[in-house]
Amino acid sequence: MPQVYFLCTGNSCRSQMAEGFARQLLGPTWRVASAGVETHGLNPQAVRVMAEVGVDISGQTSKLIDPDYLVHCDLVVTLCGDARDRCPVTPPSVRKVHWPLADPAQATGSAAQQLAVFRQVRDQIRQRVAHLAQTLN
């Protein structure tokens, strides 16, 4: 069974959202996971904006990169420069893709403005995962 890994710094927002969309769009023929070079806990705003589009990520947890899972992946997607730069070395057989997306957890302004950033990043991730699903399936 092919597998994909979504990586970001703290595995709290972007990679969690990507995992949620990939589970939905890639279906049961793919193993899907996310992780971080650190663990920052699942961000409640990420859970909230995903629920708005019908994807429940509330049961997911923030995890560190699993080296065994990583080296057996068909595809690794990094969602920030930090994860790309700090990702452990993978075999040449692992395809790597980088999606440089803003960290919604760093958004400033009012609560509504911050939530708008989470929604914008969520929508960018959904579009990229949908395109990925079309090319992989």
PDB file of C-alpha atoms in Angstrom:
ATOM      1  CA  MET A   1       0.000   0.000   0.000  1.00  0.00           C
ATOM      2  CA  PRO A   2       1.517   3.369  -0.959  1.00  0.00           C
ATOM      3  CA  GLN A   3       2.066   5.899   1.805  1.00  0.00           C
ATOM      4  CA  VAL A   4       2.385   9.650   2.119  1.00  0.00           C
ATOM      5  CA  TYR A   5       3.763  11.782   4.953  1.00  0.00           C
ATOM      6  CA  PHE A   6       2.890  15.449   5.537  1.00  0.00           C
ATOM      7  CA  LEU A   7       5.520  17.277   7.578  1.00  0.00           C
ATOM      8  CA  CYS A   8       5.730  20.696   9.204  1.00  0.00           C
ATOM      9  CA  THR A   9       7.499  22.131  12.209  1.00  0.00           C
ATOM     10  CA  GLY A  10       5.132  21.355  15.088  1.00  0.00           C
ATOM     11  CA  ASN A  11       2.514  19.065  13.500  1.00  0.00           C
ATOM     12  CA  SER A  12      -0.200  21.309  14.879  1.00  0.00           C
ATOM     13  CA  CYS A  13      -1.889  23.004  11.886  1.00  0.00           C
ATOM     14  CA  ARG A  14      -0.788  22.647   8.266  1.00  0.00           C
ATOM     15  CA  SER A  15       0.320  19.025   8.256  1.00  0.00           C
ATOM     16  CA  GLN A  16      -2.715  18.038  10.329  1.00  0.00           C
ATOM     17  CA  MET A  17      -5.048  19.707   7.832  1.00  0.00           C
ATOM     18  CA  ALA A  18      -3.222  18.053   4.923  1.00  0.00           C
ATOM     19  CA  GLU A  19      -3.552  14.670   6.622  1.00  0.00           C
ATOM     20  CA  GLY A  20      -7.294  15.204   7.079  1.00  0.00           C
ATOM     21  CA  PHE A  21      -7.844  16.162   3.446  1.00  0.00           C
ATOM     22  CA  ALA A  22      -5.600  13.347   2.172  1.00  0.00           C
ATOM     23  CA  ARG A  23      -7.502  10.734   4.177  1.00  0.00           C
ATOM     24  CA  GLN A  24     -10.692  11.998   2.574  1.00  0.00           C
ATOM     25  CA  LEU A  25      -9.389  12.487  -0.987  1.00  0.00           C
ATOM     26  CA  LEU A  26      -6.882   9.640  -1.385  1.00  0.00           C
ATOM     27  CA  GLY A  27      -9.157   7.090   0.227  1.00  0.00           C
ATOM     28  CA  PRO A  28      -8.359   3.720   1.768  1.00  0.00           C
ATOM     29  CA  THR A  29      -5.798   2.727  -0.860  1.00  0.00           C
ATOM     30  CA  TRP A  30      -3.198   5.043   0.717  1.00  0.00           C
ATOM     31  CA  ARG A  31      -1.588   5.153   4.149  1.00  0.00           C
ATOM     32  CA  VAL A  32      -1.669   8.777   5.245  1.00  0.00           C
ATOM     33  CA  ALA A  33       0.143  10.341   8.196  1.00  0.00           C
ATOM     34  CA  SER A  34       1.521  13.650   9.394  1.00  0.00           C
ATOM     35  CA  ALA A  35       4.275  14.591  11.792  1.00  0.00           C
ATOM     36  CA  GLY A  36       6.607  17.362  12.837  1.00  0.00           C
ATOM     37  CA  VAL A  37      10.223  17.950  13.671  1.00  0.00           C
ATOM     38  CA  GLU A  38       8.750  19.012  17.035  1.00  0.00           C
ATOM     39  CA  THR A  39       5.331  18.488  18.645  1.00  0.00           C
ATOM     40  CA  HIS A  40       3.220  21.527  19.492  1.00  0.00           C
ATOM     41  CA  GLY A  41      -0.152  19.840  20.058  1.00  0.00           C
ATOM     42  CA  LEU A  42      -3.165  19.921  17.763  1.00  0.00           C
ATOM     43  CA  ASN A  43      -4.249  23.535  17.227  1.00  0.00           C
ATOM     44  CA  PRO A  44      -7.953  24.020  18.081  1.00  0.00           C
ATOM     45  CA  GLN A  45      -8.355  26.590  15.306  1.00  0.00           C
ATOM     46  CA  ALA A  46      -7.190  23.994  12.761  1.00  0.00           C
ATOM     47  CA  VAL A  47      -9.789  21.583  14.123  1.00  0.00           C
ATOM     48  CA  ARG A  48     -12.445  24.297  13.897  1.00  0.00           C
ATOM     49  CA  VAL A  49     -11.781  25.350  10.290  1.00  0.00           C
ATOM     50  CA  MET A  50     -11.567  21.752   9.113  1.00  0.00           C
ATOM     51  CA  ALA A  51     -14.908  20.974  10.761  1.00  0.00           C
ATOM     52  CA  GLU A  52     -16.374  23.900   8.796  1.00  0.00           C
ATOM     53  CA  VAL A  53     -15.710  21.924   5.588  1.00  0.00           C
ATOM     54  CA  GLY A  54     -16.797  18.575   6.981  1.00  0.00           C
ATOM     55  CA  VAL A  55     -13.408  17.073   7.843  1.00  0.00           C
ATOM     56  CA  ASP A  56     -12.964  15.921  11.443  1.00  0.00           C
ATOM     57  CA  ILE A  57      -9.337  16.006  12.583  1.00  0.00           C
ATOM     58  CA  SER A  58     -10.159  16.221  16.295  1.00  0.00           C
ATOM     59  CA  GLY A  59      -8.910  12.663  16.903  1.00  0.00           C
ATOM     60  CA  GLN A  60      -5.494  13.322  15.369  1.00  0.00           C
ATOM     61  CA  THR A  61      -2.487  13.982  17.590  1.00  0.00           C
ATOM     62  CA  SER A  62       0.742  15.919  17.210  1.00  0.00           C
ATOM     63  CA  LYS A  63       3.558  13.437  16.501  1.00  0.00           C
ATOM     64  CA  LEU A  64       7.287  13.481  15.869  1.00  0.00           C
ATOM     65  CA  ILE A  65       8.631  12.177  12.569  1.00  0.00           C
ATOM     66  CA  ASP A  66       8.834   8.382  12.603  1.00  0.00           C
ATOM     67  CA  PRO A  67      12.065   7.477  10.770  1.00  0.00           C
ATOM     68  CA  ASP A  68      10.783   4.009   9.829  1.00  0.00           C
ATOM     69  CA  TYR A  69       7.554   5.360   8.313  1.00  0.00           C
ATOM     70  CA  LEU A  70       9.530   8.114   6.564  1.00  0.00           C
ATOM     71  CA  VAL A  71      11.933   5.817   4.712  1.00  0.00           C
ATOM     72  CA  HIS A  72       9.058   3.626   3.490  1.00  0.00           C
ATOM     73  CA  CYS A  73       7.043   6.511   2.045  1.00  0.00           C
ATOM     74  CA  ASP A  74       6.270   6.929  -1.602  1.00  0.00           C
ATOM     75  CA  LEU A  75       5.793  10.658  -1.110  1.00  0.00           C
ATOM     76  CA  VAL A  76       6.851  13.169   1.554  1.00  0.00           C
ATOM     77  CA  VAL A  77       5.269  16.627   1.484  1.00  0.00           C
ATOM     78  CA  THR A  78       6.849  19.391   3.550  1.00  0.00           C
ATOM     79  CA  LEU A  79       4.585  22.333   4.308  1.00  0.00           C
ATOM     80  CA  CYS A  80       7.173  24.785   5.608  1.00  0.00           C
ATOM     81  CA  GLY A  81      10.819  25.580   5.060  1.00  0.00           C
ATOM     82  CA  ASP A  82      11.771  24.478   8.558  1.00  0.00           C
ATOM     83  CA  ALA A  83      10.433  20.949   7.980  1.00  0.00           C
ATOM     84  CA  ARG A  84      12.046  20.821   4.541  1.00  0.00           C
ATOM     85  CA  ASP A  85      15.413  21.871   5.965  1.00  0.00           C
ATOM     86  CA  ARG A  86      15.265  19.662   9.059  1.00  0.00           C
ATOM     87  CA  CYS A  87      13.662  16.555   7.548  1.00  0.00           C
ATOM     88  CA  PRO A  88      15.833  13.486   8.004  1.00  0.00           C
ATOM     89  CA  VAL A  89      17.506  12.079   4.913  1.00  0.00           C
ATOM     90  CA  THR A  90      15.318   9.754   2.869  1.00  0.00           C
ATOM     91  CA  PRO A  91      16.235   7.113   0.295  1.00  0.00           C
ATOM     92  CA  PRO A  92      16.255   8.260  -3.353  1.00  0.00           C
ATOM     93  CA  SER A  93      13.069   6.231  -3.918  1.00  0.00           C
ATOM     94  CA  VAL A  94      11.076   8.682  -1.760  1.00  0.00           C
ATOM     95  CA  ARG A  95       9.586  11.499  -3.817  1.00  0.00           C
ATOM     96  CA  LYS A  96       9.683  14.863  -2.022  1.00  0.00           C
ATOM     97  CA  VAL A  97       7.396  17.812  -2.655  1.00  0.00           C
ATOM     98  CA  HIS A  98       7.548  21.181  -0.889  1.00  0.00           C
ATOM     99  CA  TRP A  99       4.508  23.390  -0.336  1.00  0.00           C
ATOM    100  CA  PRO A 100       5.704  26.694   1.217  1.00  0.00           C
ATOM    101  CA  LEU A 101       2.587  27.711   3.131  1.00  0.00           C
ATOM    102  CA  ALA A 102       2.195  30.399   5.772  1.00  0.00           C
ATOM    103  CA  ASP A 103       1.871  29.200   9.367  1.00  0.00           C
ATOM    104  CA  PRO A 104      -1.659  30.159  10.443  1.00  0.00           C
ATOM    105  CA  ALA A 105      -0.648  29.820  14.107  1.00  0.00           C
ATOM    106  CA  GLN A 106       1.557  32.894  13.587  1.00  0.00           C
ATOM    107  CA  ALA A 107      -1.357  35.035  12.372  1.00  0.00           C
ATOM    108  CA  THR A 108      -1.865  38.336  14.172  1.00  0.00           C
ATOM    109  CA  GLY A 109      -4.782  40.682  14.547  1.00  0.00           C
ATOM    110  CA  SER A 110      -8.249  40.099  15.920  1.00  0.00           C
ATOM    111  CA  ALA A 111      -9.646  36.626  16.498  1.00  0.00           C
ATOM    112  CA  ALA A 112     -11.656  36.998  13.276  1.00  0.00           C
ATOM    113  CA  GLN A 113      -8.547  38.022  11.318  1.00  0.00           C
ATOM    114  CA  GLN A 114      -6.591  35.070  12.691  1.00  0.00           C
ATOM    115  CA  LEU A 115      -9.427  32.694  11.819  1.00  0.00           C
ATOM    116  CA  ALA A 116      -9.467  34.111   8.283  1.00  0.00           C
ATOM    117  CA  VAL A 117      -5.791  33.167   7.913  1.00  0.00           C
ATOM    118  CA  PHE A 118      -6.551  29.609   9.094  1.00  0.00           C
ATOM    119  CA  ARG A 119      -9.318  29.384   6.489  1.00  0.00           C
ATOM    120  CA  GLN A 120      -7.076  30.730   3.738  1.00  0.00           C
ATOM    121  CA  VAL A 121      -4.322  28.209   4.506  1.00  0.00           C
ATOM    122  CA  ARG A 122      -6.915  25.417   4.822  1.00  0.00           C
ATOM    123  CA  ASP A 123      -8.260  26.235   1.375  1.00  0.00           C
ATOM    124  CA  GLN A 124      -4.755  26.308  -0.134  1.00  0.00           C
ATOM    125  CA  ILE A 125      -4.042  22.905   1.400  1.00  0.00           C
ATOM    126  CA  ARG A 126      -7.334  21.456   0.162  1.00  0.00           C
ATOM    127  CA  GLN A 127      -6.571  22.634  -3.382  1.00  0.00           C
ATOM    128  CA  ARG A 128      -3.053  21.158  -3.310  1.00  0.00           C
ATOM    129  CA  VAL A 129      -4.189  17.831  -1.833  1.00  0.00           C
ATOM    130  CA  ALA A 130      -7.001  17.607  -4.396  1.00  0.00           C
ATOM    131  CA  HIS A 131      -4.479  18.143  -7.196  1.00  0.00           C
ATOM    132  CA  LEU A 132      -2.181  15.586  -5.619  1.00  0.00           C
ATOM    133  CA  ALA A 133      -5.048  13.069  -5.409  1.00  0.00           C
ATOM    134  CA  GLN A 134      -5.776  13.545  -9.118  1.00  0.00           C
ATOM    135  CA  THR A 135      -2.170  12.838 -10.031  1.00  0.00           C
ATOM    136  CA  LEU A 136      -1.732   9.865  -7.665  1.00  0.00           C
ATOM    137  CA  ASN A 137      -5.011   7.994  -8.158  1.00  0.00           C
TER     138      ASN A 137
END
